[in-house]
């Protein structure tokens, strides 16, 4: 009887482990638009151009739908299918993954005629890591490499930063101290 109970428990345990596995991914055969934003007379897209879709059923930050692979920012004339610029997001040292579509928040933080946009990835239970890009007046895209990664407590994958004085400000909750920490970006660092 004990042996039968152990076999039953082992079978159930192994069955539950296999239930937590993700399904085989479906390869993306054409670009998938995950985010859209507008600035001036431009439409800006965040587009998956090579990768896969898969569903993850085990508990954790990847639970549910996952669109992962190689992404790019694309600038188009608003109301047209004319592509002005394509910019692969190669600054990330990881495969980018998004679980749902979202809005790109394009803002001219330093009033120089160029839009800034943050793109984020899950990093922990209380923050995401972001990289900042810009779209200039000619629709060309660049990356602010001198700013680097920004840890921000936000659920939004493309949040707007607030401007205070000569800085763009953001905050992150520090679990180790139980307090909020404010970070600043000097607006002069955004001059291109």
mmCIF file of C-alpha atoms in Angstrom:
data_model
loop_
_atom_site.group_PDB
_atom_site.id
_atom_site.type_symbol
_atom_site.label_atom_id
_atom_site.label_comp_id
_atom_site.label_asym_id
_atom_site.label_seq_id
_atom_site.Cartn_x
_atom_site.Cartn_y
_atom_site.Cartn_z
ATOM 1 C CA UNK A 1 0.000 0.000 0.000
ATOM 2 C CA UNK A 2 2.796 2.441 0.896
ATOM 3 C CA UNK A 3 4.547 1.642 -2.371
ATOM 4 C CA UNK A 4 1.362 2.403 -4.338
ATOM 5 C CA UNK A 5 0.951 5.750 -2.547
ATOM 6 C CA UNK A 6 4.586 6.707 -3.250
ATOM 7 C CA UNK A 7 4.186 5.810 -6.920
ATOM 8 C CA UNK A 8 0.998 7.887 -7.105
ATOM 9 C CA UNK A 9 2.672 10.883 -5.411
ATOM 10 C CA UNK A 10 5.729 10.589 -7.665
ATOM 11 C CA UNK A 11 3.514 10.414 -10.748
ATOM 12 C CA UNK A 12 1.586 13.492 -9.648
ATOM 13 C CA UNK A 13 4.783 15.390 -8.867
ATOM 14 C CA UNK A 14 6.319 14.570 -12.262
ATOM 15 C CA UNK A 15 3.053 15.444 -13.965
ATOM 16 C CA UNK A 16 3.022 18.870 -12.298
ATOM 17 C CA UNK A 17 6.610 19.524 -13.372
ATOM 18 C CA UNK A 18 5.745 18.801 -16.986
ATOM 19 C CA UNK A 19 2.693 21.088 -16.723
ATOM 20 C CA UNK A 20 5.051 24.000 -15.917
ATOM 21 C CA UNK A 21 7.006 23.750 -19.144
ATOM 22 C CA UNK A 22 6.468 26.204 -21.936
ATOM 23 C CA UNK A 23 5.067 25.128 -25.251
ATOM 24 C CA UNK A 24 7.294 25.017 -28.284
ATOM 25 C CA UNK A 25 7.610 28.514 -29.698
ATOM 26 C CA UNK A 26 6.066 29.589 -32.980
ATOM 27 C CA UNK A 27 8.598 31.274 -35.247
ATOM 28 C CA UNK A 28 7.685 34.785 -36.372
ATOM 29 C CA UNK A 29 7.394 34.785 -40.163
ATOM 30 C CA UNK A 30 6.639 38.486 -40.582
ATOM 31 C CA UNK A 31 7.268 41.544 -38.365
ATOM 32 C CA UNK A 32 5.041 41.990 -35.310
ATOM 33 C CA UNK A 33 4.335 45.495 -33.995
ATOM 34 C CA UNK A 34 4.480 45.560 -30.196
ATOM 35 C CA UNK A 35 4.344 49.325 -29.548
ATOM 36 C CA UNK A 36 3.370 52.520 -31.359
ATOM 37 C CA UNK A 37 3.966 56.185 -30.579
ATOM 38 C CA UNK A 38 3.670 59.517 -32.386
ATOM 39 C CA UNK A 39 5.910 62.568 -32.483
ATOM 40 C CA UNK A 40 5.522 65.597 -34.715
ATOM 41 C CA UNK A 41 4.605 64.111 -38.118
ATOM 42 C CA UNK A 42 6.203 60.721 -37.395
ATOM 43 C CA UNK A 43 4.833 57.376 -36.334
ATOM 44 C CA UNK A 44 7.333 55.289 -34.331
ATOM 45 C CA UNK A 45 6.994 51.506 -34.067
ATOM 46 C CA UNK A 46 8.677 48.940 -31.846
ATOM 47 C CA UNK A 47 8.752 45.885 -34.072
ATOM 48 C CA UNK A 48 9.799 42.254 -33.583
ATOM 49 C CA UNK A 49 11.466 41.311 -36.867
ATOM 50 C CA UNK A 50 13.011 37.956 -35.935
ATOM 51 C CA UNK A 51 11.963 35.733 -33.071
ATOM 52 C CA UNK A 52 9.160 33.639 -31.682
ATOM 53 C CA UNK A 53 5.901 33.608 -29.817
ATOM 54 C CA UNK A 54 5.346 31.141 -26.995
ATOM 55 C CA UNK A 55 3.146 30.722 -23.966
ATOM 56 C CA UNK A 56 4.723 30.046 -20.576
ATOM 57 C CA UNK A 57 2.572 28.283 -17.994
ATOM 58 C CA UNK A 58 4.877 28.228 -14.980
ATOM 59 C CA UNK A 59 4.530 30.937 -12.356
ATOM 60 C CA UNK A 60 6.935 33.837 -12.687
ATOM 61 C CA UNK A 61 7.511 37.074 -14.611
ATOM 62 C CA UNK A 62 7.281 35.299 -17.996
ATOM 63 C CA UNK A 63 3.874 33.733 -17.296
ATOM 64 C CA UNK A 64 1.567 33.982 -20.297
ATOM 65 C CA UNK A 65 2.250 35.197 -23.816
ATOM 66 C CA UNK A 66 5.859 36.027 -24.764
ATOM 67 C CA UNK A 67 7.071 37.690 -27.955
ATOM 68 C CA UNK A 68 10.866 37.388 -27.850
ATOM 69 C CA UNK A 69 13.704 37.944 -30.276
ATOM 70 C CA UNK A 70 15.271 40.749 -32.281
ATOM 71 C CA UNK A 71 13.490 44.112 -32.088
ATOM 72 C CA UNK A 72 13.887 47.393 -33.927
ATOM 73 C CA UNK A 73 12.527 50.917 -33.735
ATOM 74 C CA UNK A 74 11.025 52.069 -37.021
ATOM 75 C CA UNK A 75 10.181 55.669 -37.937
ATOM 76 C CA UNK A 76 7.535 56.242 -40.592
ATOM 77 C CA UNK A 77 5.742 59.277 -41.945
ATOM 78 C CA UNK A 78 2.439 59.454 -40.033
ATOM 79 C CA UNK A 79 -0.437 58.327 -42.262
ATOM 80 C CA UNK A 80 1.923 56.729 -44.767
ATOM 81 C CA UNK A 81 3.795 53.463 -45.233
ATOM 82 C CA UNK A 82 7.061 55.283 -46.012
ATOM 83 C CA UNK A 83 9.862 54.044 -43.749
ATOM 84 C CA UNK A 84 12.339 56.787 -42.836
ATOM 85 C CA UNK A 85 14.605 54.868 -40.456
ATOM 86 C CA UNK A 86 15.010 51.377 -38.994
ATOM 87 C CA UNK A 87 17.156 50.969 -35.877
ATOM 88 C CA UNK A 88 17.889 47.453 -34.478
ATOM 89 C CA UNK A 89 17.981 47.482 -30.654
ATOM 90 C CA UNK A 90 21.406 45.861 -30.345
ATOM 91 C CA UNK A 91 22.359 47.687 -27.116
ATOM 92 C CA UNK A 92 20.636 45.028 -25.011
ATOM 93 C CA UNK A 93 22.813 42.118 -23.857
ATOM 94 C CA UNK A 94 19.785 39.841 -23.791
ATOM 95 C CA UNK A 95 16.938 38.729 -25.993
ATOM 96 C CA UNK A 96 14.139 41.264 -25.686
ATOM 97 C CA UNK A 97 10.739 39.923 -24.614
ATOM 98 C CA UNK A 98 7.372 41.662 -24.402
ATOM 99 C CA UNK A 99 4.130 40.115 -23.250
ATOM 100 C CA UNK A 100 1.646 42.593 -24.664
ATOM 101 C CA UNK A 101 1.453 45.629 -26.888
ATOM 102 C CA UNK A 102 1.897 49.070 -25.334
ATOM 103 C CA UNK A 103 2.197 52.772 -26.196
ATOM 104 C CA UNK A 104 5.567 54.404 -26.822
ATOM 105 C CA UNK A 105 5.742 57.641 -24.825
ATOM 106 C CA UNK A 106 7.685 60.082 -27.005
ATOM 107 C CA UNK A 107 8.550 63.348 -25.264
ATOM 108 C CA UNK A 108 10.910 66.196 -26.104
ATOM 109 C CA UNK A 109 12.418 66.439 -22.630
ATOM 110 C CA UNK A 110 14.896 69.266 -23.334
ATOM 111 C CA UNK A 111 12.869 71.181 -25.980
ATOM 112 C CA UNK A 112 15.465 70.693 -28.726
ATOM 113 C CA UNK A 113 13.036 69.340 -31.335
ATOM 114 C CA UNK A 114 14.071 65.704 -30.789
ATOM 115 C CA UNK A 115 11.888 63.149 -29.023
ATOM 116 C CA UNK A 116 13.182 60.891 -26.286
ATOM 117 C CA UNK A 117 11.684 57.466 -25.608
ATOM 118 C CA UNK A 118 12.399 54.820 -22.964
ATOM 119 C CA UNK A 119 12.190 51.098 -23.743
ATOM 120 C CA UNK A 120 12.114 48.783 -20.727
ATOM 121 C CA UNK A 121 12.519 45.161 -19.754
ATOM 122 C CA UNK A 122 11.512 43.381 -16.555
ATOM 123 C CA UNK A 123 14.379 43.331 -14.063
ATOM 124 C CA UNK A 124 12.814 42.653 -10.670
ATOM 125 C CA UNK A 125 9.593 42.645 -8.734
ATOM 126 C CA UNK A 126 9.677 46.396 -8.158
ATOM 127 C CA UNK A 127 11.486 47.838 -11.183
ATOM 128 C CA UNK A 128 12.328 47.583 -14.865
ATOM 129 C CA UNK A 129 15.582 48.443 -16.633
ATOM 130 C CA UNK A 130 15.296 51.051 -19.373
ATOM 131 C CA UNK A 131 17.411 52.373 -22.193
ATOM 132 C CA UNK A 132 16.812 55.800 -23.704
ATOM 133 C CA UNK A 133 16.618 56.481 -27.442
ATOM 134 C CA UNK A 134 15.949 59.633 -29.446
ATOM 135 C CA UNK A 135 14.303 60.499 -32.743
ATOM 136 C CA UNK A 136 15.732 63.647 -34.307
ATOM 137 C CA UNK A 137 13.931 66.195 -36.481
ATOM 138 C CA UNK A 138 14.841 64.202 -39.624
ATOM 139 C CA UNK A 139 13.355 60.985 -38.224
ATOM 140 C CA UNK A 140 16.720 59.361 -37.498
ATOM 141 C CA UNK A 141 17.045 57.209 -34.371
ATOM 142 C CA UNK A 142 19.936 57.142 -31.905
ATOM 143 C CA UNK A 143 20.801 55.681 -28.526
ATOM 144 C CA UNK A 144 22.011 57.676 -25.507
ATOM 145 C CA UNK A 145 24.930 55.392 -24.650
ATOM 146 C CA UNK A 146 26.328 57.802 -22.037
ATOM 147 C CA UNK A 147 23.126 57.478 -19.977
ATOM 148 C CA UNK A 148 23.222 53.662 -19.827
ATOM 149 C CA UNK A 149 20.640 51.554 -17.978
ATOM 150 C CA UNK A 150 18.022 53.282 -15.850
ATOM 151 C CA UNK A 151 16.375 51.336 -13.005
ATOM 152 C CA UNK A 152 12.869 52.768 -12.611
ATOM 153 C CA UNK A 153 9.937 51.543 -10.544
ATOM 154 C CA UNK A 154 7.226 51.541 -13.184
ATOM 155 C CA UNK A 155 4.864 48.973 -14.659
ATOM 156 C CA UNK A 156 4.956 50.867 -17.964
ATOM 157 C CA UNK A 157 7.483 49.603 -20.529
ATOM 158 C CA UNK A 158 7.777 53.125 -21.969
ATOM 159 C CA UNK A 159 7.177 55.669 -19.198
ATOM 160 C CA UNK A 160 7.436 59.456 -19.464
ATOM 161 C CA UNK A 161 10.016 61.136 -17.271
ATOM 162 C CA UNK A 162 9.171 64.331 -15.438
ATOM 163 C CA UNK A 163 11.289 67.443 -15.919
ATOM 164 C CA UNK A 164 12.346 69.359 -12.830
ATOM 165 C CA UNK A 165 14.655 72.312 -13.310
ATOM 166 C CA UNK A 166 17.434 71.209 -15.624
ATOM 167 C CA UNK A 167 16.910 67.476 -15.078
ATOM 168 C CA UNK A 168 14.665 64.601 -16.057
ATOM 169 C CA UNK A 169 13.827 62.723 -12.859
ATOM 170 C CA UNK A 170 12.794 59.162 -12.080
ATOM 171 C CA UNK A 171 12.607 56.981 -8.978
ATOM 172 C CA UNK A 172 13.141 53.397 -7.930
ATOM 173 C CA UNK A 173 12.087 51.645 -4.744
ATOM 174 C CA UNK A 174 15.100 50.185 -2.918
ATOM 175 C CA UNK A 175 14.048 47.004 -1.106
ATOM 176 C CA UNK A 176 17.232 46.905 0.961
ATOM 177 C CA UNK A 177 16.513 50.252 2.631
ATOM 178 C CA UNK A 178 12.726 50.304 2.241
ATOM 179 C CA UNK A 179 12.847 53.733 0.644
ATOM 180 C CA UNK A 180 12.518 55.498 -2.679
ATOM 181 C CA UNK A 181 15.674 56.651 -4.464
ATOM 182 C CA UNK A 182 15.481 59.471 -7.002
ATOM 183 C CA UNK A 183 17.684 59.565 -10.073
ATOM 184 C CA UNK A 184 18.308 62.473 -12.407
ATOM 185 C CA UNK A 185 19.461 62.941 -15.973
ATOM 186 C CA UNK A 186 21.005 66.307 -16.783
ATOM 187 C CA UNK A 187 19.027 67.652 -19.752
ATOM 188 C CA UNK A 188 22.264 68.937 -21.302
ATOM 189 C CA UNK A 189 23.319 65.273 -21.707
ATOM 190 C CA UNK A 190 20.407 64.911 -24.158
ATOM 191 C CA UNK A 191 21.800 67.455 -26.626
ATOM 192 C CA UNK A 192 22.708 65.718 -29.869
#
